[in-house]
Amino acid sequence: MQINVAQLLKESVGSNRSYQLDKSIGADNISSVKGNLTLTRTKSGIMVNGEMTATVTGICSRCLKQIDYKIDYTLTEEFSSSMDTSKDQYLPGEPDRPTIDDSHVLDLSEVIRQYAVLTMPVKPLCNSDCAGICPSCGHDLNQGHCKCPPQAPDQRWAKLVRLRKESRV
Ligand SMILES: [Zn+2]
Ligand SMILES: [Zn+2]
């Protein structure tokens, strides 16, 4: 996703352009990204604002099925211009900020990808009430019960239960 901003850099602060994005990515489990981007001329460069939706491929953290899910995220990043177009002079540029290269091309691919990665859930689910799999036989409990006996109560609670019983005496 590269946009030539030579013209926008020549315009006054506050000038803006809108772009529609629909792009396949194919990295970091992101299959595609869609959204609307607004590029606004700032004093030192270009501010990029975007409302994005990424389609991500992952594994449900409960039932381990492969799933495709969507994440919505907002992108806000200011790119410094390395050149003052009105004077044709190079500017020092701001540290910690992506810069627009000398040919005035803004490369958004990396920013779009990074923001998506930061928004991805640590434990994606196929469905918010996914029943998961049986820890004994691996049966997908979304498809009904398996034949395993009910799980023994968690040993970590056993001591608490005993304490509670004793305190009643
Ligand atoms: Zn699931
Ligand atoms: Zn089972």
GROMACS .gro file of C-alpha atoms and ligand atoms in nm:
model
  171
    1MET     CA    1   0.000   0.000   0.000
    2GLN     CA    2   0.196   0.296  -0.128
    3ILE     CA    3   0.060   0.644  -0.183
    4ASN     CA    4   0.242   0.926  -0.353
    5VAL     CA    5   0.191   1.233  -0.136
    6ALA     CA    6   0.403   1.481  -0.334
    7GLN     CA    7   0.097   1.689  -0.417
    8LEU     CA    8  -0.047   1.681  -0.065
    9LEU     CA    9   0.286   1.793   0.080
   10LYS     CA   10   0.266   2.106  -0.133
   11GLU     CA   11  -0.075   2.194   0.006
   12SER     CA   12  -0.148   2.388   0.325
   13VAL     CA   13  -0.168   2.231   0.669
   14GLY     CA   14  -0.509   2.068   0.715
   15SER     CA   15  -0.557   1.967   0.352
   16ASN     CA   16  -0.661   1.607   0.324
   17ARG     CA   17  -0.734   1.315   0.094
   18SER     CA   18  -0.939   1.002   0.147
   19TYR     CA   19  -0.855   0.658   0.019
   20GLN     CA   20  -1.035   0.328   0.020
   21LEU     CA   21  -0.826   0.028   0.090
   22ASP     CA   22  -0.897  -0.336   0.013
   23LYS     CA   23  -0.585  -0.540   0.011
   24SER     CA   24  -0.475  -0.896   0.065
   25ILE     CA   25  -0.185  -0.926   0.304
   26GLY     CA   26  -0.089  -1.290   0.353
   27ALA     CA   27   0.144  -1.237   0.651
   28ASP     CA   28   0.103  -1.282   1.027
   29ASN     CA   29  -0.220  -1.479   0.963
   30ILE     CA   30  -0.380  -1.165   0.820
   31SER     CA   31  -0.552  -1.256   0.496
   32SER     CA   32  -0.685  -0.913   0.405
   33VAL     CA   33  -0.741  -0.560   0.526
   34LYS     CA   34  -1.020  -0.321   0.427
   35GLY     CA   35  -1.089   0.032   0.536
   36ASN     CA   36  -1.100   0.403   0.479
   37LEU     CA   37  -0.791   0.614   0.519
   38THR     CA   38  -0.762   0.987   0.553
   39LEU     CA   39  -0.429   1.154   0.492
   40THR     CA   40  -0.397   1.505   0.635
   41ARG     CA   41  -0.114   1.747   0.577
   42THR     CA   42   0.044   1.850   0.908
   43LYS     CA   43   0.320   2.096   0.982
   44SER     CA   44   0.591   1.833   0.974
   45GLY     CA   45   0.444   1.570   0.745
   46ILE     CA   46   0.131   1.365   0.692
   47MET     CA   47  -0.111   1.234   0.952
   48VAL     CA   48  -0.273   0.904   0.860
   49ASN     CA   49  -0.605   0.807   1.017
   50GLY     CA   50  -0.782   0.487   0.925
   51GLU     CA   51  -1.079   0.277   1.030
   52MET     CA   52  -0.972  -0.071   0.934
   53THR     CA   53  -1.112  -0.423   0.939
   54ALA     CA   54  -0.872  -0.713   0.904
   55THR     CA   55  -0.966  -1.072   0.830
   56VAL     CA   56  -0.747  -1.301   1.034
   57THR     CA   57  -0.699  -1.677   1.023
   58GLY     CA   58  -0.642  -1.842   1.358
   59ILE     CA   59  -0.715  -2.134   1.586
   60CYS     CA   60  -0.999  -2.124   1.837
   61SER     CA   61  -0.831  -2.133   2.179
   62ARG     CA   62  -1.098  -2.368   2.319
   63CYS     CA   63  -1.188  -2.618   2.047
   64LEU     CA   64  -0.873  -2.577   1.832
   65LYS     CA   65  -1.070  -2.550   1.509
   66GLN     CA   66  -0.929  -2.328   1.238
   67ILE     CA   67  -1.129  -2.007   1.216
   68ASP     CA   68  -1.147  -1.687   1.017
   69TYR     CA   69  -1.240  -1.385   1.221
   70LYS     CA   70  -1.245  -1.011   1.181
   71ILE     CA   71  -1.083  -0.743   1.390
   72ASP     CA   72  -1.166  -0.374   1.375
   73TYR     CA   73  -0.900  -0.123   1.455
   74THR     CA   74  -0.816   0.241   1.429
   75LEU     CA   75  -0.490   0.350   1.284
   76THR     CA   76  -0.330   0.682   1.376
   77GLU     CA   77   0.023   0.752   1.267
   78GLU     CA   78   0.209   1.062   1.169
   79PHE     CA   79   0.473   1.034   0.901
   80SER     CA   80   0.747   1.296   0.891
   81SER     CA   81   0.843   1.444   0.563
   82SER     CA   82   1.213   1.418   0.498
   83MET     CA   83   1.197   1.706   0.261
   84ASP     CA   84   1.056   2.055   0.270
   85THR     CA   85   0.884   2.065  -0.067
   86SER     CA   86   0.842   2.441  -0.068
   87LYS     CA   87   1.217   2.497  -0.034
   88ASP     CA   88   1.339   2.166  -0.176
   89GLN     CA   89   1.546   2.119   0.136
   90TYR     CA   90   1.590   1.818   0.356
   91LEU     CA   91   1.450   1.836   0.706
   92PRO     CA   92   1.606   1.659   1.003
   93GLY     CA   93   1.291   1.448   1.055
   94GLU     CA   94   1.143   1.347   1.390
   95PRO     CA   95   1.294   1.051   1.570
   96ASP     CA   96   1.057   0.761   1.647
   97ARG     CA   97   0.839   0.844   1.352
   98PRO     CA   98   0.813   0.677   1.016
   99THR     CA   99   0.931   0.902   0.739
  100ILE     CA  100   0.814   0.967   0.390
  101ASP     CA  101   1.093   0.879   0.151
  102ASP     CA  102   1.264   1.121  -0.085
  103SER     CA  103   1.031   1.032  -0.370
  104HIS     CA  104   0.735   1.136  -0.146
  105VAL     CA  105   0.591   0.788  -0.132
  106LEU     CA  106   0.416   0.690   0.186
  107ASP     CA  107   0.445   0.318   0.247
  108LEU     CA  108   0.156   0.215   0.471
  109SER     CA  109   0.192  -0.164   0.448
  110GLU     CA  110   0.405  -0.197   0.760
  111VAL     CA  111   0.190   0.033   0.975
  112ILE     CA  112  -0.133  -0.139   0.865
  113ARG     CA  113   0.017  -0.479   0.945
  114GLN     CA  114   0.164  -0.375   1.281
  115TYR     CA  115  -0.158  -0.218   1.408
  116ALA     CA  116  -0.350  -0.531   1.309
  117VAL     CA  117  -0.105  -0.755   1.495
  118LEU     CA  118  -0.138  -0.539   1.808
  119THR     CA  119  -0.518  -0.567   1.794
  120MET     CA  120  -0.534  -0.944   1.755
  121PRO     CA  121  -0.685  -1.126   2.052
  122VAL     CA  122  -0.445  -1.346   2.248
  123LYS     CA  123  -0.711  -1.618   2.268
  124PRO     CA  124  -0.944  -1.606   1.968
  125LEU     CA  125  -1.269  -1.801   1.987
  126CYS     CA  126  -1.481  -1.952   1.708
  127ASN     CA  127  -1.783  -1.839   1.908
  128SER     CA  128  -1.805  -1.656   2.241
  129ASP     CA  129  -1.974  -1.958   2.395
  130CYS     CA  130  -1.759  -2.227   2.235
  131ALA     CA  131  -1.782  -2.537   2.457
  132GLY     CA  132  -1.425  -2.644   2.382
  133ILE     CA  133  -1.298  -3.001   2.369
  134CYS     CA  134  -1.308  -3.275   2.629
  135PRO     CA  135  -0.973  -3.276   2.811
  136SER     CA  136  -0.977  -3.658   2.826
  137CYS     CA  137  -1.076  -3.772   2.479
  138GLY     CA  138  -1.049  -3.454   2.269
  139HIS     CA  139  -1.411  -3.473   2.154
  140ASP     CA  140  -1.550  -3.143   2.026
  141LEU     CA  141  -1.809  -3.060   2.290
  142ASN     CA  142  -1.984  -2.819   2.052
  143GLN     CA  143  -2.115  -3.135   1.884
  144GLY     CA  144  -2.259  -3.282   2.203
  145HIS     CA  145  -2.131  -3.471   2.506
  146CYS     CA  146  -1.873  -3.748   2.491
  147LYS     CA  147  -1.884  -4.070   2.691
  148CYS     CA  148  -1.615  -3.972   2.941
  149PRO     CA  149  -1.709  -3.980   3.312
  150PRO     CA  150  -1.760  -3.636   3.466
  151GLN     CA  151  -1.433  -3.469   3.559
  152ALA     CA  152  -1.303  -3.512   3.913
  153PRO     CA  153  -1.322  -3.187   4.103
  154ASP     CA  154  -1.012  -2.977   4.070
  155GLN     CA  155  -0.765  -3.072   4.344
  156ARG     CA  156  -0.680  -2.706   4.405
  157TRP     CA  157  -1.026  -2.658   4.550
  158ALA     CA  158  -1.027  -2.972   4.762
  159LYS     CA  159  -0.836  -2.810   5.043
  160LEU     CA  160  -1.066  -2.508   5.047
  161VAL     CA  161  -1.374  -2.729   5.060
  162ARG     CA  162  -1.224  -2.920   5.353
  163LEU     CA  163  -1.141  -2.597   5.535
  164ARG     CA  164  -1.493  -2.476   5.490
  165LYS     CA  165  -1.633  -2.800   5.631
  166GLU     CA  166  -1.401  -2.783   5.931
  167SER     CA  167  -1.490  -2.423   6.006
  168ARG     CA  168  -1.853  -2.521   6.031
  169VAL     CA  169  -1.785  -2.762   6.318
  170ZN      ZN  170  -1.413  -2.305   1.938
  171ZN      ZN  171  -1.437  -3.707   2.649
   0.00000   0.00000   0.00000
